[in-house]
Amino acid sequence: MNILVINAGSSSLKYQLMDPNTGDVTAKGLCERIGLDGRLTHKVPATDKKVEKDIPMPTHKEAIEAVMAILVDPVDGVIKTVDEIDAVGHRVLHGGVKFVESCLVDEACKQAIRDCIPLGPLHNPANLMGIEACEKAMPGKPQVAVFDTAFHMTMPPKAYRYAIPTKYYTEDHLRRYGFHGTSHRFVSKRCIELMDGNKDLKIVVCHLGNGSSLSAVKDGKCQDTSMGLSPLAGVPMGTRSGDIDACVAQYIMNKEGMSADDCLNMLNKKSGVLALSGVSSDFRDIETEANKGNEDCALALEKFAYEVKKYIGSYSAALGGLDCLVFTAGVGENSGTMRASICEGLEYLGVKIDAEKNNMRGEEAIISTPDSKVTVWVIPTNEELMIAQDTAEIVGKL
Ligand code: AMP
């Protein structure tokens, strides 16, 4: 089976053609600079082939057409015709309260995604453009929308409600939604499989990448998560501040004569470890400079580890204990130093890391000692596979 997985951003579009049963990726790539000029990078993992092409992409429609063209290209392609694609799965940022699971794309689904634009103003329009471009390029091909927020819809009201006047919840739907849900679902599901299918587990998932979020999972269901109405909330990230006192925003806006939108842009794009380190938003660069003695970089890493640790503590309290701690995404999968800093001092919770095992990178492994009460895992995330599996399952029922 061939599922085309699409992740459409405002000026970029990532794709993977994959088998949902084996997880094998036949081809993958990226369209960049949509709306400017247009550039396609296409890779075929089996042969290590990489093709880069400048192709005009005034809109997402031309980007999808370029993807279709390269997939069936006699030289660089991997399939003979578009008919070999069974279905398309789309990553969609915001499903609001309407989507608790993935759904087949039809007019009602598209309208619901459109209705969520006020909640995801940057991403949902781009996600819709990706869906509509696929409809034009492959009329009649089944498409499925997979929402970043859906996994978190099992949170109880005490976790998702904000303590602000109720009308903002009832009229405007302002509440915690949470993001990276497809990753949290994939990783917690995999953790349960690896722990002999024991569903009762109390799990804290740490998705630590350029964007970072944690979730508290019990019985396979999300109980709480660190991102909120938007991905700005929670721990500090590459360029996002994470949780701050709202008065900080008010102070800066008053001082600089800044609009709310500009201030939010600053908190989303110019803050986080980028701001603290003064060097980079990339954790590898920050670790390199910290190792050379840069104190700002050391503080950025210390702050990040400290805030993640605080969330682990609070989620253990919320869950009434902790059985498994799972690290995933770029930093979580690869940085043994960061994992060690986060786990340092969590012995009271029953977390004991094996320093040697913790040296590993990017593979599925237990990094705790055999006598650690909490099993600490590194589980590489695979959001594309989760999207492909949901798509295959929904299309299989048609
Ligand atoms: P993601 O958003 O999941 O792709 O993660 C990207 C982040 O992971 C970037 O900040 C990278 O610097 C970080 N990362 C990737 N590999 C490593 C590594 N070996 N050590 C530290 N950070 C890493």
mmCIF file of C-alpha atoms in Angstrom, residues 16-152:
data_model
loop_
_atom_site.group_PDB
_atom_site.id
_atom_site.type_symbol
_atom_site.label_atom_id
_atom_site.label_comp_id
_atom_site.label_asym_id
_atom_site.label_seq_id
_atom_site.Cartn_x
_atom_site.Cartn_y
_atom_site.Cartn_z
ATOM 1 C CA GLN A 16 6.613 11.173 2.164
ATOM 2 C CA LEU A 17 5.386 8.248 0.117
ATOM 3 C CA MET A 18 5.283 5.317 2.494
ATOM 4 C CA ASP A 19 3.936 1.875 3.269
ATOM 5 C CA PRO A 20 1.800 2.145 6.422
ATOM 6 C CA ASN A 21 2.357 -1.512 7.282
ATOM 7 C CA THR A 22 6.142 -1.629 7.136
ATOM 8 C CA GLY A 23 6.929 2.074 7.592
ATOM 9 C CA ASP A 24 9.192 1.865 4.531
ATOM 10 C CA VAL A 25 9.592 5.256 2.869
ATOM 11 C CA THR A 26 9.724 5.018 -0.933
ATOM 12 C CA ALA A 27 10.366 8.718 -1.481
ATOM 13 C CA LYS A 28 10.319 11.905 0.508
ATOM 14 C CA GLY A 29 11.013 15.548 -0.021
ATOM 15 C CA LEU A 30 10.352 19.181 0.524
ATOM 16 C CA CYS A 31 8.925 22.048 -1.527
ATOM 17 C CA GLU A 32 10.270 25.367 -0.258
ATOM 18 C CA ARG A 33 9.779 29.024 -1.060
ATOM 19 C CA ILE A 34 6.159 28.523 -2.216
ATOM 20 C CA GLY A 35 4.782 31.925 -3.231
ATOM 21 C CA LEU A 36 8.314 33.270 -3.858
ATOM 22 C CA ASP A 37 10.116 31.215 -6.491
ATOM 23 C CA GLY A 38 9.989 27.520 -5.590
ATOM 24 C CA ARG A 39 12.491 24.761 -4.894
ATOM 25 C CA LEU A 40 11.990 21.007 -4.735
ATOM 26 C CA THR A 41 14.280 18.599 -2.898
ATOM 27 C CA HIS A 42 13.408 14.957 -3.553
ATOM 28 C CA LYS A 43 15.046 11.921 -1.967
ATOM 29 C CA VAL A 44 14.795 8.201 -2.604
ATOM 30 C CA PRO A 45 16.061 6.479 0.576
ATOM 31 C CA ALA A 46 16.578 3.047 -1.078
ATOM 32 C CA THR A 47 19.170 4.423 -3.506
ATOM 33 C CA ASP A 48 20.327 7.508 -1.558
ATOM 34 C CA LYS A 49 19.281 9.535 -4.591
ATOM 35 C CA LYS A 50 18.791 13.254 -4.028
ATOM 36 C CA VAL A 51 17.337 15.576 -6.659
ATOM 37 C CA GLU A 52 17.156 19.353 -6.273
ATOM 38 C CA LYS A 53 15.213 21.478 -8.745
ATOM 39 C CA ASP A 54 14.097 25.085 -9.028
ATOM 40 C CA ILE A 55 10.437 24.921 -10.066
ATOM 41 C CA PRO A 56 8.064 27.924 -10.065
ATOM 42 C CA MET A 57 5.566 27.435 -7.215
ATOM 43 C CA PRO A 58 3.313 30.493 -7.007
ATOM 44 C CA THR A 59 0.852 28.469 -4.861
ATOM 45 C CA HIS A 60 0.541 25.083 -3.133
ATOM 46 C CA LYS A 61 -1.177 23.784 -6.293
ATOM 47 C CA GLU A 62 2.046 24.029 -8.298
ATOM 48 C CA ALA A 63 3.982 22.522 -5.378
ATOM 49 C CA ILE A 64 1.724 19.439 -5.306
ATOM 50 C CA GLU A 65 1.931 19.207 -9.118
ATOM 51 C CA ALA A 66 5.729 19.238 -8.819
ATOM 52 C CA VAL A 67 5.566 16.447 -6.227
ATOM 53 C CA MET A 68 3.285 14.368 -8.460
ATOM 54 C CA ALA A 69 5.534 14.957 -11.455
ATOM 55 C CA ILE A 70 8.702 13.842 -9.674
ATOM 56 C CA LEU A 71 7.033 10.793 -8.096
ATOM 57 C CA VAL A 72 6.108 9.478 -11.571
ATOM 58 C CA ASP A 73 9.222 10.776 -13.357
ATOM 59 C CA PRO A 74 10.766 7.984 -15.494
ATOM 60 C CA VAL A 75 14.266 8.759 -14.164
ATOM 61 C CA ASP A 76 13.878 10.166 -10.649
ATOM 62 C CA GLY A 77 10.423 8.804 -9.784
ATOM 63 C CA VAL A 78 9.389 5.765 -7.742
ATOM 64 C CA ILE A 79 5.958 4.912 -9.187
ATOM 65 C CA LYS A 80 4.641 4.603 -12.751
ATOM 66 C CA THR A 81 1.369 6.472 -12.335
ATOM 67 C CA VAL A 82 -0.497 8.439 -9.673
ATOM 68 C CA ASP A 83 -2.955 5.502 -9.510
ATOM 69 C CA GLU A 84 -0.342 3.670 -7.436
ATOM 70 C CA ILE A 85 -1.008 6.120 -4.595
ATOM 71 C CA ASP A 86 -3.846 4.636 -2.549
ATOM 72 C CA ALA A 87 -4.649 7.684 -0.430
ATOM 73 C CA VAL A 88 -3.272 10.930 0.954
ATOM 74 C CA GLY A 89 -2.879 11.745 4.654
ATOM 75 C CA HIS A 90 -2.545 15.372 5.754
ATOM 76 C CA ARG A 91 -1.119 16.774 8.939
ATOM 77 C CA VAL A 92 -3.528 19.469 10.139
ATOM 78 C CA LEU A 93 -2.553 21.682 13.048
ATOM 79 C CA HIS A 94 -5.790 22.610 14.746
ATOM 80 C CA GLY A 95 -8.903 20.492 15.007
ATOM 81 C CA GLY A 96 -10.498 22.562 17.773
ATOM 82 C CA VAL A 97 -12.938 20.584 19.915
ATOM 83 C CA LYS A 98 -14.554 19.018 16.848
ATOM 84 C CA PHE A 99 -11.860 16.493 16.038
ATOM 85 C CA VAL A 100 -11.030 13.864 18.616
ATOM 86 C CA GLU A 101 -9.622 11.614 15.909
ATOM 87 C CA SER A 102 -8.541 11.624 12.276
ATOM 88 C CA CYS A 103 -11.243 11.958 9.625
ATOM 89 C CA LEU A 104 -11.917 11.441 5.953
ATOM 90 C CA VAL A 105 -11.719 14.741 4.083
ATOM 91 C CA ASP A 106 -15.113 15.821 2.771
ATOM 92 C CA GLU A 107 -16.840 19.199 2.560
ATOM 93 C CA ALA A 108 -17.900 19.094 6.245
ATOM 94 C CA CYS A 109 -14.344 18.244 7.341
ATOM 95 C CA LYS A 110 -12.898 21.072 5.247
ATOM 96 C CA GLN A 111 -15.450 23.501 6.681
ATOM 97 C CA ALA A 112 -14.549 22.405 10.218
ATOM 98 C CA ILE A 113 -10.844 22.965 9.472
ATOM 99 C CA ARG A 114 -11.812 26.398 8.112
ATOM 100 C CA ASP A 115 -13.831 27.097 11.289
ATOM 101 C CA CYS A 116 -10.666 26.436 13.313
ATOM 102 C CA ILE A 117 -8.640 29.101 11.439
ATOM 103 C CA PRO A 118 -9.045 31.640 14.286
ATOM 104 C CA LEU A 119 -7.396 29.064 16.579
ATOM 105 C CA GLY A 120 -4.613 28.156 14.110
ATOM 106 C CA PRO A 121 -4.283 31.268 11.949
ATOM 107 C CA LEU A 122 -0.858 30.436 10.507
ATOM 108 C CA HIS A 123 -1.175 26.713 9.896
ATOM 109 C CA ASN A 124 -4.793 25.792 9.179
ATOM 110 C CA PRO A 125 -5.044 27.905 5.978
ATOM 111 C CA ALA A 126 -1.837 26.268 4.688
ATOM 112 C CA ASN A 127 -3.109 22.798 5.634
ATOM 113 C CA LEU A 128 -6.332 23.502 3.720
ATOM 114 C CA MET A 129 -4.368 24.716 0.706
ATOM 115 C CA GLY A 130 -2.471 21.405 0.748
ATOM 116 C CA ILE A 131 -5.742 19.451 0.846
ATOM 117 C CA GLU A 132 -7.338 21.486 -1.949
ATOM 118 C CA ALA A 133 -4.205 21.272 -4.086
ATOM 119 C CA CYS A 134 -4.305 17.468 -3.771
ATOM 120 C CA GLU A 135 -7.998 17.441 -4.700
ATOM 121 C CA LYS A 136 -7.144 19.297 -7.906
ATOM 122 C CA ALA A 137 -4.073 17.208 -8.711
ATOM 123 C CA MET A 138 -5.697 13.832 -7.884
ATOM 124 C CA PRO A 139 -9.489 14.163 -8.245
ATOM 125 C CA GLY A 140 -11.366 11.476 -6.325
ATOM 126 C CA LYS A 141 -8.317 10.245 -4.385
ATOM 127 C CA PRO A 142 -9.324 9.588 -0.749
ATOM 128 C CA GLN A 143 -7.752 12.020 1.687
ATOM 129 C CA VAL A 144 -7.566 11.929 5.460
ATOM 130 C CA ALA A 145 -6.900 14.780 7.907
ATOM 131 C CA VAL A 146 -4.844 13.976 11.010
ATOM 132 C CA PHE A 147 -4.951 16.645 13.707
ATOM 133 C CA ASP A 148 -2.113 17.736 15.972
ATOM 134 C CA THR A 149 -4.652 18.516 18.690
ATOM 135 C CA ALA A 150 -6.791 15.338 18.535
ATOM 136 C CA PHE A 151 -4.822 13.134 20.967
ATOM 137 C CA HIS A 152 -5.174 15.742 23.700
#
